[in-house]
Each structure stands twice: as C-alpha cells, then as structure tokens.
Amino acid sequence: SLSLRSYHEKVIDHYERPRNVGSLPRSDPDVGTGLVGAPACGDVMKLQIRVDDKSGKIVDVKFKTFGCGSAIASSSYMTERVRGMSLEEASQIRNTEIAKELCLPPVKLHCSMLAEDAIKSAIKDYKTKRAT
Ligand code: FES
Ligand code: FES
C-alpha cells in the first residue's frame, strides 16, 4: 500500500542517513541535555540543544538514540525540525506530528513519544541551568 511504502521510505531514509547524530559538551552553559527512556522497550534517546542567549533560538542540535529504527528516525526528524526555533516553539512539537510525518504505525507511536519527551527534557535542562 501507499502508506506502507511511505513509512518505509521516510523512516528508512532517516534511519540510514540520520541527521545530526552526535554530542554537544554537556557542561557548556548554553547546552541543554535531554535523556529519556521508553519503559516499554528499554530504548534510550539523548537529545541536546545549544541555545543562543541573545535570540533565544536553538542554534545547534545533536542526538544519540539507542533504539529501534522508528525511534532513530523520530529523533533525526526532531533535530531537523527544531533547529532555528525558539524554546517555546520547540516545546509545542507533538509526537503525533512526527508520527504523521514519518507515517509510523500505531504500535510505533511510543517511539515518536520518546522524541517529544527528549526535546522537552533538553529544554527543561537548559532552563534549569540558566536559572542557577
Ligand atoms: Fe521494527 Fe523497532 S523498528 S521493531
Ligand atoms: Fe521502543 Fe521504538 S520500539 S522506541
């Protein structure tokens, strides 16, 4: 079917050529780190943002995902999506948008949830750092 084909194309593309894989120095004051896990399957996702103090925008973003293809694709998609966004904009991205964009089947919804949790966690970490 068409939806099965596009699931494969988009997920496999992000899976085979994931964007923005890597790490940012966690101790940098302008870096926020999100580290989240999915209890259901044990997969883990780390997503980091670097925020420009003046503009308040996300200027760099990296991820490492130890998980299934859908989780890797979701985090890769998320990194592309949030670059250049304000923290407010980035915090409003829902996993349903990712799932729709990557045509994830219902059983893979929690994989995209990991990406939503990860960006929220990274934003929270950055804000906590800035407040202290
Ligand atoms: Fe198929 Fe995880 S991508 S089981
Ligand atoms: Fe758990 Fe995909 S199967 S994150």
Short mmCIF file of N, CA and C and ligand atoms in Angstrom, two decimals:
data_model
loop_
_atom_site.label_atom_id
_atom_site.label_comp_id
_atom_site.label_asym_id
_atom_site.label_seq_id
_atom_site.Cartn_x
_atom_site.Cartn_y
_atom_site.Cartn_z
N SER A 1 0.84 -1.21 0.00
CA SER A 1 0.00 0.00 0.00
C SER A 1 0.87 1.24 0.00
N LEU A 2 0.27 2.35 -0.32
CA LEU A 2 0.99 3.62 -0.38
C LEU A 2 1.53 4.01 0.98
N SER A 3 0.70 3.82 2.03
CA SER A 3 1.14 4.26 3.35
C SER A 3 2.28 3.38 3.84
N LEU A 4 2.23 2.10 3.49
CA LEU A 4 3.33 1.22 3.89
C LEU A 4 4.61 1.64 3.19
N ARG A 5 4.50 1.98 1.92
CA ARG A 5 5.68 2.38 1.17
C ARG A 5 6.27 3.68 1.73
N SER A 6 5.43 4.66 2.02
CA SER A 6 5.97 5.92 2.52
C SER A 6 6.53 5.76 3.93
N TYR A 7 5.94 4.85 4.71
CA TYR A 7 6.51 4.53 6.02
C TYR A 7 7.94 4.06 5.82
N HIS A 8 8.11 3.14 4.91
CA HIS A 8 9.44 2.61 4.69
C HIS A 8 10.39 3.67 4.17
N GLU A 9 9.94 4.43 3.17
CA GLU A 9 10.84 5.43 2.57
C GLU A 9 11.31 6.45 3.59
N LYS A 10 10.38 7.05 4.32
CA LYS A 10 10.77 8.14 5.22
C LYS A 10 11.51 7.63 6.44
N VAL A 11 11.03 6.55 7.03
CA VAL A 11 11.71 6.02 8.21
C VAL A 11 13.08 5.49 7.84
N ILE A 12 13.15 4.76 6.75
CA ILE A 12 14.42 4.16 6.37
C ILE A 12 15.41 5.23 5.97
N ASP A 13 14.96 6.29 5.33
CA ASP A 13 15.85 7.39 4.96
C ASP A 13 16.47 8.02 6.20
N HIS A 14 15.63 8.33 7.20
CA HIS A 14 16.16 8.91 8.44
C HIS A 14 16.98 7.89 9.23
N TYR A 15 16.64 6.62 9.07
CA TYR A 15 17.36 5.57 9.79
C TYR A 15 18.74 5.34 9.18
N GLU A 16 18.81 5.32 7.86
CA GLU A 16 20.08 5.04 7.20
C GLU A 16 20.97 6.26 7.09
N ARG A 17 20.35 7.42 6.99
CA ARG A 17 21.13 8.65 6.94
C ARG A 17 20.63 9.62 8.02
N PRO A 18 20.77 9.21 9.30
CA PRO A 18 20.24 10.07 10.36
C PRO A 18 20.96 11.41 10.38
N ARG A 19 20.19 12.47 10.57
CA ARG A 19 20.75 13.82 10.61
C ARG A 19 21.14 14.19 12.04
N ASN A 20 22.27 14.88 12.16
CA ASN A 20 22.65 15.48 13.45
C ASN A 20 22.95 14.47 14.55
N VAL A 21 23.55 13.33 14.18
CA VAL A 21 23.99 12.38 15.19
C VAL A 21 25.25 12.90 15.86
N GLY A 22 25.31 12.79 17.17
CA GLY A 22 26.50 13.20 17.89
C GLY A 22 26.18 13.76 19.26
N SER A 23 27.16 14.46 19.82
CA SER A 23 27.01 15.00 21.17
C SER A 23 27.51 16.43 21.21
N LEU A 24 26.94 17.21 22.10
CA LEU A 24 27.44 18.54 22.44
C LEU A 24 28.03 18.45 23.84
N PRO A 25 29.02 19.32 24.17
CA PRO A 25 29.60 19.27 25.51
C PRO A 25 28.54 19.59 26.57
N ARG A 26 28.26 18.59 27.39
CA ARG A 26 27.15 18.68 28.32
C ARG A 26 27.33 19.81 29.33
N SER A 27 28.60 20.14 29.64
CA SER A 27 28.87 21.15 30.67
C SER A 27 28.79 22.58 30.14
N ASP A 28 28.70 22.75 28.84
CA ASP A 28 28.58 24.11 28.30
C ASP A 28 27.32 24.77 28.86
N PRO A 29 27.42 26.04 29.30
CA PRO A 29 26.28 26.69 29.92
C PRO A 29 25.09 26.92 28.98
N ASP A 30 25.35 26.92 27.68
CA ASP A 30 24.26 27.16 26.73
C ASP A 30 23.74 25.87 26.10
N VAL A 31 24.12 24.73 26.68
CA VAL A 31 23.67 23.43 26.16
C VAL A 31 22.67 22.79 27.13
N GLY A 32 21.56 22.35 26.59
CA GLY A 32 20.57 21.61 27.37
C GLY A 32 20.57 20.16 26.92
N THR A 33 20.56 19.23 27.87
CA THR A 33 20.61 17.81 27.55
C THR A 33 19.34 17.11 28.02
N GLY A 34 18.74 16.39 27.12
CA GLY A 34 17.57 15.58 27.46
C GLY A 34 17.94 14.12 27.33
N LEU A 35 17.69 13.34 28.37
CA LEU A 35 17.97 11.91 28.33
C LEU A 35 16.72 11.19 28.80
N VAL A 36 16.11 10.45 27.91
CA VAL A 36 14.83 9.81 28.24
C VAL A 36 14.83 8.35 27.79
N GLY A 37 13.99 7.57 28.42
CA GLY A 37 13.87 6.17 28.06
C GLY A 37 12.41 5.77 27.91
N ALA A 38 12.20 4.74 27.12
CA ALA A 38 10.86 4.17 26.97
C ALA A 38 10.76 2.91 27.82
N PRO A 39 9.98 2.96 28.89
CA PRO A 39 9.87 1.79 29.77
C PRO A 39 9.41 0.54 29.04
N ALA A 40 8.58 0.70 28.02
CA ALA A 40 8.00 -0.44 27.32
C ALA A 40 9.06 -1.32 26.65
N CYS A 41 10.09 -0.69 26.10
CA CYS A 41 11.05 -1.46 25.31
C CYS A 41 12.49 -1.27 25.77
N GLY A 42 12.75 -0.30 26.64
CA GLY A 42 14.10 -0.07 27.13
C GLY A 42 14.96 0.79 26.22
N ASP A 43 14.39 1.31 25.13
CA ASP A 43 15.16 2.17 24.23
C ASP A 43 15.45 3.50 24.91
N VAL A 44 16.60 4.10 24.57
CA VAL A 44 17.06 5.33 25.22
C VAL A 44 17.43 6.37 24.16
N MET A 45 17.07 7.61 24.43
CA MET A 45 17.36 8.69 23.50
C MET A 45 17.99 9.86 24.24
N LYS A 46 19.12 10.34 23.69
CA LYS A 46 19.74 11.56 24.21
C LYS A 46 19.62 12.64 23.14
N LEU A 47 19.08 13.79 23.51
CA LEU A 47 18.94 14.90 22.56
C LEU A 47 19.46 16.16 23.22
N GLN A 48 20.34 16.87 22.52
CA GLN A 48 20.95 18.07 23.09
C GLN A 48 20.73 19.28 22.20
N ILE A 49 20.50 20.42 22.84
CA ILE A 49 20.32 21.67 22.10
C ILE A 49 21.33 22.69 22.58
N ARG A 50 21.78 23.53 21.65
CA ARG A 50 22.57 24.70 22.03
C ARG A 50 21.71 25.92 21.71
N VAL A 51 21.58 26.79 22.70
CA VAL A 51 20.66 27.93 22.58
C VAL A 51 21.46 29.23 22.55
N ASP A 52 21.16 30.07 21.59
CA ASP A 52 21.78 31.39 21.52
C ASP A 52 21.12 32.31 22.55
N ASP A 53 21.95 32.83 23.45
CA ASP A 53 21.42 33.64 24.55
C ASP A 53 20.65 34.86 24.07
N LYS A 54 21.16 35.49 23.03
CA LYS A 54 20.55 36.75 22.59
C LYS A 54 19.19 36.53 21.93
N SER A 55 19.17 35.62 20.97
CA SER A 55 17.92 35.40 20.21
C SER A 55 16.99 34.42 20.92
N GLY A 56 17.53 33.60 21.82
CA GLY A 56 16.72 32.57 22.47
C GLY A 56 16.38 31.42 21.54
N LYS A 57 17.09 31.34 20.42
CA LYS A 57 16.78 30.29 19.44
C LYS A 57 17.76 29.13 19.53
N ILE A 58 17.28 27.97 19.10
CA ILE A 58 18.11 26.77 19.07
C ILE A 58 19.03 26.86 17.85
N VAL A 59 20.36 26.92 18.11
CA VAL A 59 21.31 27.11 17.01
C VAL A 59 22.03 25.81 16.64
N ASP A 60 22.00 24.83 17.53
CA ASP A 60 22.60 23.54 17.20
C ASP A 60 21.83 22.45 17.93
N VAL A 61 21.85 21.26 17.38
CA VAL A 61 21.11 20.16 17.99
C VAL A 61 21.72 18.84 17.55
N LYS A 62 21.91 17.95 18.51
CA LYS A 62 22.52 16.63 18.24
C LYS A 62 21.73 15.55 18.99
N PHE A 63 21.80 14.33 18.48
CA PHE A 63 21.14 13.24 19.21
C PHE A 63 21.94 11.95 19.11
N LYS A 64 21.69 11.08 20.09
CA LYS A 64 22.14 9.69 20.02
C LYS A 64 20.99 8.84 20.53
N THR A 65 20.57 7.90 19.73
CA THR A 65 19.46 7.05 20.11
C THR A 65 19.87 5.59 20.08
N PHE A 66 19.72 4.94 21.22
CA PHE A 66 19.96 3.51 21.30
C PHE A 66 18.59 2.87 21.28
N GLY A 67 18.09 2.60 20.08
CA GLY A 67 16.74 2.12 20.00
C GLY A 67 16.39 1.63 18.61
N CYS A 68 15.12 1.46 18.40
CA CYS A 68 14.63 0.88 17.15
C CYS A 68 14.71 1.91 16.02
N GLY A 69 14.46 1.45 14.81
CA GLY A 69 14.51 2.31 13.64
C GLY A 69 13.57 3.49 13.72
N SER A 70 12.38 3.27 14.25
CA SER A 70 11.40 4.35 14.35
C SER A 70 11.84 5.42 15.34
N ALA A 71 12.51 5.00 16.41
CA ALA A 71 13.00 5.96 17.41
C ALA A 71 14.15 6.77 16.83
N ILE A 72 15.04 6.12 16.10
CA ILE A 72 16.15 6.83 15.45
C ILE A 72 15.59 7.83 14.43
N ALA A 73 14.64 7.38 13.63
CA ALA A 73 14.04 8.26 12.62
C ALA A 73 13.33 9.43 13.29
N SER A 74 12.62 9.16 14.40
CA SER A 74 11.90 10.23 15.11
C SER A 74 12.86 11.27 15.66
N SER A 75 13.98 10.83 16.22
CA SER A 75 14.92 11.81 16.78
C SER A 75 15.63 12.57 15.67
N SER A 76 15.95 11.89 14.58
CA SER A 76 16.56 12.58 13.44
C SER A 76 15.61 13.65 12.90
N TYR A 77 14.36 13.28 12.74
CA TYR A 77 13.35 14.25 12.28
C TYR A 77 13.24 15.42 13.25
N MET A 78 13.22 15.13 14.54
CA MET A 78 13.08 16.17 15.55
C MET A 78 14.24 17.17 15.48
N THR A 79 15.46 16.68 15.29
CA THR A 79 16.60 17.60 15.24
C THR A 79 16.48 18.56 14.05
N GLU A 80 15.99 18.06 12.94
CA GLU A 80 15.83 18.93 11.78
C GLU A 80 14.74 19.96 12.01
N ARG A 81 13.72 19.52 12.71
CA ARG A 81 12.53 20.36 12.92
C ARG A 81 12.83 21.53 13.86
N VAL A 82 13.60 21.31 14.94
CA VAL A 82 13.74 22.33 15.98
C VAL A 82 14.86 23.34 15.72
N ARG A 83 15.77 23.03 14.81
CA ARG A 83 16.86 23.96 14.54
C ARG A 83 16.30 25.32 14.09
N GLY A 84 16.73 26.38 14.77
CA GLY A 84 16.25 27.72 14.43
C GLY A 84 14.99 28.13 15.18
N MET A 85 14.40 27.22 15.91
CA MET A 85 13.17 27.54 16.65
C MET A 85 13.48 28.18 18.00
N SER A 86 12.51 28.92 18.54
CA SER A 86 12.57 29.35 19.93
C SER A 86 12.23 28.15 20.81
N LEU A 87 12.57 28.25 22.11
CA LEU A 87 12.26 27.15 23.03
C LEU A 87 10.76 26.93 23.12
N GLU A 88 10.02 28.04 23.08
CA GLU A 88 8.56 27.97 23.13
C GLU A 88 8.00 27.17 21.95
N GLU A 89 8.50 27.49 20.76
CA GLU A 89 8.04 26.76 19.56
C GLU A 89 8.41 25.28 19.64
N ALA A 90 9.65 25.02 20.06
CA ALA A 90 10.14 23.64 20.09
C ALA A 90 9.36 22.80 21.10
N SER A 91 8.95 23.45 22.20
CA SER A 91 8.25 22.70 23.24
C SER A 91 6.82 22.33 22.82
N GLN A 92 6.37 22.91 21.71
CA GLN A 92 5.00 22.63 21.26
C GLN A 92 4.91 21.52 20.22
N ILE A 93 6.05 20.97 19.83
CA ILE A 93 6.02 19.89 18.84
C ILE A 93 5.49 18.62 19.51
N ARG A 94 4.49 18.04 18.90
CA ARG A 94 3.86 16.85 19.47
C ARG A 94 4.32 15.60 18.73
N ASN A 95 4.31 14.50 19.45
CA ASN A 95 4.73 13.24 18.84
C ASN A 95 3.80 12.84 17.71
N THR A 96 2.55 13.27 17.79
CA THR A 96 1.59 12.92 16.73
C THR A 96 2.00 13.53 15.39
N GLU A 97 2.64 14.72 15.46
CA GLU A 97 3.13 15.34 14.22
C GLU A 97 4.25 14.49 13.61
N ILE A 98 5.16 14.03 14.47
CA ILE A 98 6.28 13.20 14.00
C ILE A 98 5.74 11.90 13.42
N ALA A 99 4.83 11.28 14.15
CA ALA A 99 4.26 10.00 13.72
C ALA A 99 3.56 10.15 12.37
N LYS A 100 2.89 11.28 12.20
CA LYS A 100 2.17 11.52 10.95
C LYS A 100 3.17 11.75 9.81
N GLU A 101 4.18 12.56 10.10
CA GLU A 101 5.19 12.89 9.08
C GLU A 101 5.94 11.64 8.62
N LEU A 102 6.27 10.76 9.57
CA LEU A 102 7.03 9.55 9.23
C LEU A 102 6.12 8.36 8.94
N CYS A 103 4.79 8.60 8.99
CA CYS A 103 3.81 7.55 8.75
C CYS A 103 4.04 6.34 9.65
N LEU A 104 4.29 6.59 10.93
CA LEU A 104 4.50 5.49 11.87
C LEU A 104 3.19 4.78 12.16
N PRO A 105 3.21 3.47 12.22
CA PRO A 105 2.00 2.73 12.59
C PRO A 105 1.74 2.89 14.09
N PRO A 106 0.49 2.64 14.53
CA PRO A 106 0.12 2.85 15.94
C PRO A 106 1.06 2.18 16.93
N VAL A 107 1.56 1.00 16.60
CA VAL A 107 2.43 0.26 17.52
C VAL A 107 3.76 1.00 17.73
N LYS A 108 4.06 1.95 16.83
CA LYS A 108 5.32 2.69 16.91
C LYS A 108 5.13 4.11 17.46
N LEU A 109 3.95 4.40 17.96
CA LEU A 109 3.69 5.75 18.49
C LEU A 109 4.62 6.10 19.64
N HIS A 110 4.91 5.12 20.50
CA HIS A 110 5.75 5.43 21.66
C HIS A 110 7.18 5.80 21.25
N CYS A 111 7.60 5.37 20.07
CA CYS A 111 8.94 5.73 19.58
C CYS A 111 9.00 7.23 19.30
N SER A 112 7.94 7.77 18.72
CA SER A 112 7.90 9.22 18.46
C SER A 112 7.71 9.99 19.76
N MET A 113 7.04 9.36 20.73
CA MET A 113 6.86 9.99 22.06
C MET A 113 8.21 10.22 22.72
N LEU A 114 9.13 9.32 22.47
CA LEU A 114 10.47 9.45 23.02
C LEU A 114 11.11 10.76 22.53
N ALA A 115 10.89 11.11 21.27
CA ALA A 115 11.46 12.34 20.71
C ALA A 115 10.80 13.58 21.34
N GLU A 116 9.49 13.52 21.57
CA GLU A 116 8.81 14.65 22.24
C GLU A 116 9.33 14.80 23.67
N ASP A 117 9.43 13.67 24.38
CA ASP A 117 9.97 13.72 25.75
C ASP A 117 11.39 14.27 25.77
N ALA A 118 12.19 13.88 24.78
CA ALA A 118 13.61 14.26 24.76
C ALA A 118 13.79 15.76 24.56
N ILE A 119 13.03 16.36 23.65
CA ILE A 119 13.20 17.80 23.42
C ILE A 119 12.69 18.58 24.65
N LYS A 120 11.59 18.12 25.23
CA LYS A 120 11.08 18.78 26.44
C LYS A 120 12.10 18.70 27.57
N SER A 121 12.72 17.55 27.71
CA SER A 121 13.71 17.33 28.76
C SER A 121 14.95 18.20 28.52
N ALA A 122 15.36 18.35 27.27
CA ALA A 122 16.52 19.19 26.93
C ALA A 122 16.22 20.66 27.24
N ILE A 123 15.02 21.11 26.92
CA ILE A 123 14.62 22.49 27.19
C ILE A 123 14.59 22.75 28.69
N LYS A 124 14.05 21.78 29.42
CA LYS A 124 13.99 21.91 30.88
C LYS A 124 15.38 21.99 31.48
N ASP A 125 16.28 21.16 30.99
CA ASP A 125 17.66 21.15 31.48
C ASP A 125 18.33 22.49 31.22
N TYR A 126 18.13 23.03 30.01
CA TYR A 126 18.73 24.33 29.67
C TYR A 126 18.19 25.41 30.60
N LYS A 127 16.88 25.42 30.81
CA LYS A 127 16.26 26.46 31.66
C LYS A 127 16.74 26.35 33.10
N THR A 128 16.86 25.12 33.59
CA THR A 128 17.36 24.91 34.95
C THR A 128 18.78 25.43 35.09
N LYS A 129 19.61 25.13 34.08
CA LYS A 129 20.99 25.62 34.08
C LYS A 129 21.03 27.15 34.10
N ARG A 130 20.21 27.77 33.31
CA ARG A 130 20.20 29.23 33.19
C ARG A 130 19.69 29.90 34.46
N ALA A 131 18.85 29.20 35.19
CA ALA A 131 18.23 29.78 36.39
C ALA A 131 19.17 29.73 37.59
N THR A 132 20.25 28.92 37.48
CA THR A 132 21.13 28.78 38.63
C THR A 132 22.41 29.59 38.47
FE1 FES B 1 10.73 -2.52 13.85
FE2 FES B 1 11.73 -1.42 16.11
S1 FES B 1 11.76 -0.68 14.08
S2 FES B 1 10.69 -3.31 15.86
FE1 FES B 2 10.63 1.36 21.72
FE2 FES B 2 10.72 2.13 19.27
S1 FES B 2 10.24 0.15 19.97
S2 FES B 2 11.31 3.25 20.99
#
